[in-house]
PDB file of C-alpha atoms in Angstrom:
ATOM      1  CA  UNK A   1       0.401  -7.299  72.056  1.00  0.00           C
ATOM      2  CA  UNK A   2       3.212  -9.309  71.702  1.00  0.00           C
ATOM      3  CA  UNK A   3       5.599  -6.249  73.193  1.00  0.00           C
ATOM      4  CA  UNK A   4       4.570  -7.333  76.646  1.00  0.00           C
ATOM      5  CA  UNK A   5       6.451 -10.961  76.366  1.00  0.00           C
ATOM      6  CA  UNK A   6       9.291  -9.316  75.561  1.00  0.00           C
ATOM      7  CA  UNK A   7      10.781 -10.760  78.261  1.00  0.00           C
ATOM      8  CA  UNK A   8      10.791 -14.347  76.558  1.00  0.00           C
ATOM      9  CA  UNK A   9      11.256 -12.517  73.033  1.00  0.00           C
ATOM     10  CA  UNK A  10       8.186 -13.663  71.664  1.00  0.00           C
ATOM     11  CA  UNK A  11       8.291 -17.240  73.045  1.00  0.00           C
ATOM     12  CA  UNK A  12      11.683 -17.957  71.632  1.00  0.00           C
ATOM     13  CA  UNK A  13      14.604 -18.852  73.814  1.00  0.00           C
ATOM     14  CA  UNK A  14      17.301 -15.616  74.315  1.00  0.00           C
ATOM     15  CA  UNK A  15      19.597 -14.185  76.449  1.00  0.00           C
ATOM     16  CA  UNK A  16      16.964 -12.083  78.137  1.00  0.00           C
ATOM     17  CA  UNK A  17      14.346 -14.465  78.969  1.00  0.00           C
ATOM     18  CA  UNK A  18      17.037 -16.919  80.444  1.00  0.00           C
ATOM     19  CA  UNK A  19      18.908 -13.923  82.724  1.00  0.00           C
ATOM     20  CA  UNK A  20      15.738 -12.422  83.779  1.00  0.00           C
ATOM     21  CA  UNK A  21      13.770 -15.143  85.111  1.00  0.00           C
ATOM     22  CA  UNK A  22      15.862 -18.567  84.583  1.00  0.00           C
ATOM     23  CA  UNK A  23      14.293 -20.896  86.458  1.00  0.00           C
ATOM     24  CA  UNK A  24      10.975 -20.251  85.846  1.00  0.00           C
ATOM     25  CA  UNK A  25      11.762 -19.828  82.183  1.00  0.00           C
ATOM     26  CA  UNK A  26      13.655 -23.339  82.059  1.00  0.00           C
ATOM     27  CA  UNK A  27      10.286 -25.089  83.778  1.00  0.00           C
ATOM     28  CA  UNK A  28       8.092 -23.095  81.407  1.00  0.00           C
ATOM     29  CA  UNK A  29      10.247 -24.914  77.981  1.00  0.00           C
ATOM     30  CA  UNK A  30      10.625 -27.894  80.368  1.00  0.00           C
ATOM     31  CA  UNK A  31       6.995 -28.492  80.904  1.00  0.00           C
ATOM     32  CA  UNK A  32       6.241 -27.016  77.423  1.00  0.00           C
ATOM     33  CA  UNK A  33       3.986 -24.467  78.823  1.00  0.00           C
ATOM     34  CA  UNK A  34       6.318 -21.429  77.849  1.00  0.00           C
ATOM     35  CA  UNK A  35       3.677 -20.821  74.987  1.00  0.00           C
ATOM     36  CA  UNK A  36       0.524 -21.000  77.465  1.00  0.00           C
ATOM     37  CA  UNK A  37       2.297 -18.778  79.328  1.00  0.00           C
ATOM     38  CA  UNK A  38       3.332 -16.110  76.395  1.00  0.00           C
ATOM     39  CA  UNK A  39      -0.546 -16.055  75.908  1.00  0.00           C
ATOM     40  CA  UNK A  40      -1.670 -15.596  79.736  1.00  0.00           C
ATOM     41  CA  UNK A  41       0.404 -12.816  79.732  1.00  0.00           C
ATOM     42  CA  UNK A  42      -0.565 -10.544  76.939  1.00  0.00           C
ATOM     43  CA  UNK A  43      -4.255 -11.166  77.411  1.00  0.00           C
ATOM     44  CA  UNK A  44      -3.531  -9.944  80.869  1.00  0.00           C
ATOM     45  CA  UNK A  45      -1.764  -7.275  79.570  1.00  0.00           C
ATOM     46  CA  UNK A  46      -4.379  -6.543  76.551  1.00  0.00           C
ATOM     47  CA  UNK A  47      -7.258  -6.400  79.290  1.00  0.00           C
ATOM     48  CA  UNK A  48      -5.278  -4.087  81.556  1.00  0.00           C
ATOM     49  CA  UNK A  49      -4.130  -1.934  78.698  1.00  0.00           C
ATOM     50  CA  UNK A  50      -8.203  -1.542  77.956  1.00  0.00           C
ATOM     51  CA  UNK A  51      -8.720  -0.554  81.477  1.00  0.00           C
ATOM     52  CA  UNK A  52      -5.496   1.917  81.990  1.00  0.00           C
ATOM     53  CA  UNK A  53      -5.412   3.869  78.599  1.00  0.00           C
ATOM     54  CA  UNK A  54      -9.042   5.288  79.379  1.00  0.00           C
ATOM     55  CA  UNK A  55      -8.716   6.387  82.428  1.00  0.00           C
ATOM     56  CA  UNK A  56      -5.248   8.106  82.018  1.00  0.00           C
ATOM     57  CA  UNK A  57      -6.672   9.417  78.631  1.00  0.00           C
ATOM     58  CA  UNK A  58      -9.678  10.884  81.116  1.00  0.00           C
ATOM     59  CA  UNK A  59      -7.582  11.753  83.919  1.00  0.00           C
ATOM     60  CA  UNK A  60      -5.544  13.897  81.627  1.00  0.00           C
ATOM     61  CA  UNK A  61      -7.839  15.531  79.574  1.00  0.00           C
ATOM     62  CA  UNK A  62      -7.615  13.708  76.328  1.00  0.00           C
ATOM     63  CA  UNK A  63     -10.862  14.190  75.324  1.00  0.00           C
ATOM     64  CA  UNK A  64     -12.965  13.959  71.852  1.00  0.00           C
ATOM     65  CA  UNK A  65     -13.100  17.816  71.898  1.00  0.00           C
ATOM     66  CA  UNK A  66      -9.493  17.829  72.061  1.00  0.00           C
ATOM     67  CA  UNK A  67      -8.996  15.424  68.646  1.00  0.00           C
ATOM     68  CA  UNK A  68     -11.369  17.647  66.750  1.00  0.00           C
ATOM     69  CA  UNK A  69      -9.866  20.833  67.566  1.00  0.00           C
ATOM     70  CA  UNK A  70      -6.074  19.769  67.370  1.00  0.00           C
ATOM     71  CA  UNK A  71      -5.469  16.267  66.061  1.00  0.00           C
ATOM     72  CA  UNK A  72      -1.988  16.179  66.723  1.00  0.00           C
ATOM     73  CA  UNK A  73      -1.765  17.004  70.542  1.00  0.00           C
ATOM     74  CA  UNK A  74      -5.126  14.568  71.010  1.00  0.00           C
ATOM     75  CA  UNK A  75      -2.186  12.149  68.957  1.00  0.00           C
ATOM     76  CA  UNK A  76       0.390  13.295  71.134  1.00  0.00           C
ATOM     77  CA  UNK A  77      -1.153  12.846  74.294  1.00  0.00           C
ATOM     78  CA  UNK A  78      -2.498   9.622  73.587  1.00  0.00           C
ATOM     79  CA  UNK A  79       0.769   7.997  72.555  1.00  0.00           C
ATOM     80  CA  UNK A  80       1.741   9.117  76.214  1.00  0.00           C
ATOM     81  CA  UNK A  81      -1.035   7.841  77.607  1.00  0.00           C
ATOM     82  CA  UNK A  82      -0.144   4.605  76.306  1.00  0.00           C
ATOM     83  CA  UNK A  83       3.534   4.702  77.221  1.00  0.00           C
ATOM     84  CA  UNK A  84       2.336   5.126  80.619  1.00  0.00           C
ATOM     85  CA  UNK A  85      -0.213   2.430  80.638  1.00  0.00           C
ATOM     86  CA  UNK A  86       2.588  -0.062  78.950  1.00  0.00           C
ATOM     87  CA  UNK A  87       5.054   0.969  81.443  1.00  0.00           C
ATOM     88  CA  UNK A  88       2.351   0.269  84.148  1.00  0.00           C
ATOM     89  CA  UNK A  89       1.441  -2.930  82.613  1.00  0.00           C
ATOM     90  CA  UNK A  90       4.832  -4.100  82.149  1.00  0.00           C
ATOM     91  CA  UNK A  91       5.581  -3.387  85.952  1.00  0.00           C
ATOM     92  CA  UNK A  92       2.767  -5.390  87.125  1.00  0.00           C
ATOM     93  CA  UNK A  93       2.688  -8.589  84.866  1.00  0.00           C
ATOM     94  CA  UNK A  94       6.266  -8.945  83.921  1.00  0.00           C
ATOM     95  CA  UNK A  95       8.875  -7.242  86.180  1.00  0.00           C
ATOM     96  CA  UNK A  96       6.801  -7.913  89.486  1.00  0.00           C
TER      97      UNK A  96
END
């Protein structure tokens, strides 16, 4: 799930990572932990995308009836529900 270290752009140095967070970002490549780091994050972010996507999926009625009796709203609904979850995600491990 690399999408959620966007904000170091995959490990590598850019323009983001360095304006968003600098300092921590310069200690991270510094103490050459910026990789460590990358990987803390998205299995964070994996393990809170496995709790969230379920429970919106329930919550909003994306059910297994639902994909057998129209596949592409169960599709539909489920790419929302995981918008919502990475947006979620996203709010709590990187942008907080």
């Amino acid at each position: 799930m690399a999408q959620f270290v966007k904000a170091h752009e995959g490990c590598q140095p850019s323009e983001r990572a360095t304006a968003y967070r600098p300092i921590l970002f310069n200690e991270l490549v510094l103490s050459d932990k910026l990789y460590e780091h990358c990987a803390e994050i998205n299995e964070a972010a994996r393990n809170r995308m496995e709790l969230i996507v379920p429970e919106l999926a329930k919550r909003n009625g994306v059910t297994e009836k639902l994909k057998a009796e129209n596949q592409m709203e169960w599709v539909r609904q489920m790419n929302a529900c995981k918008a919502q979850a990475e947006a979620i995600v996203k709010f709590e491990l990187i942008y907080d």
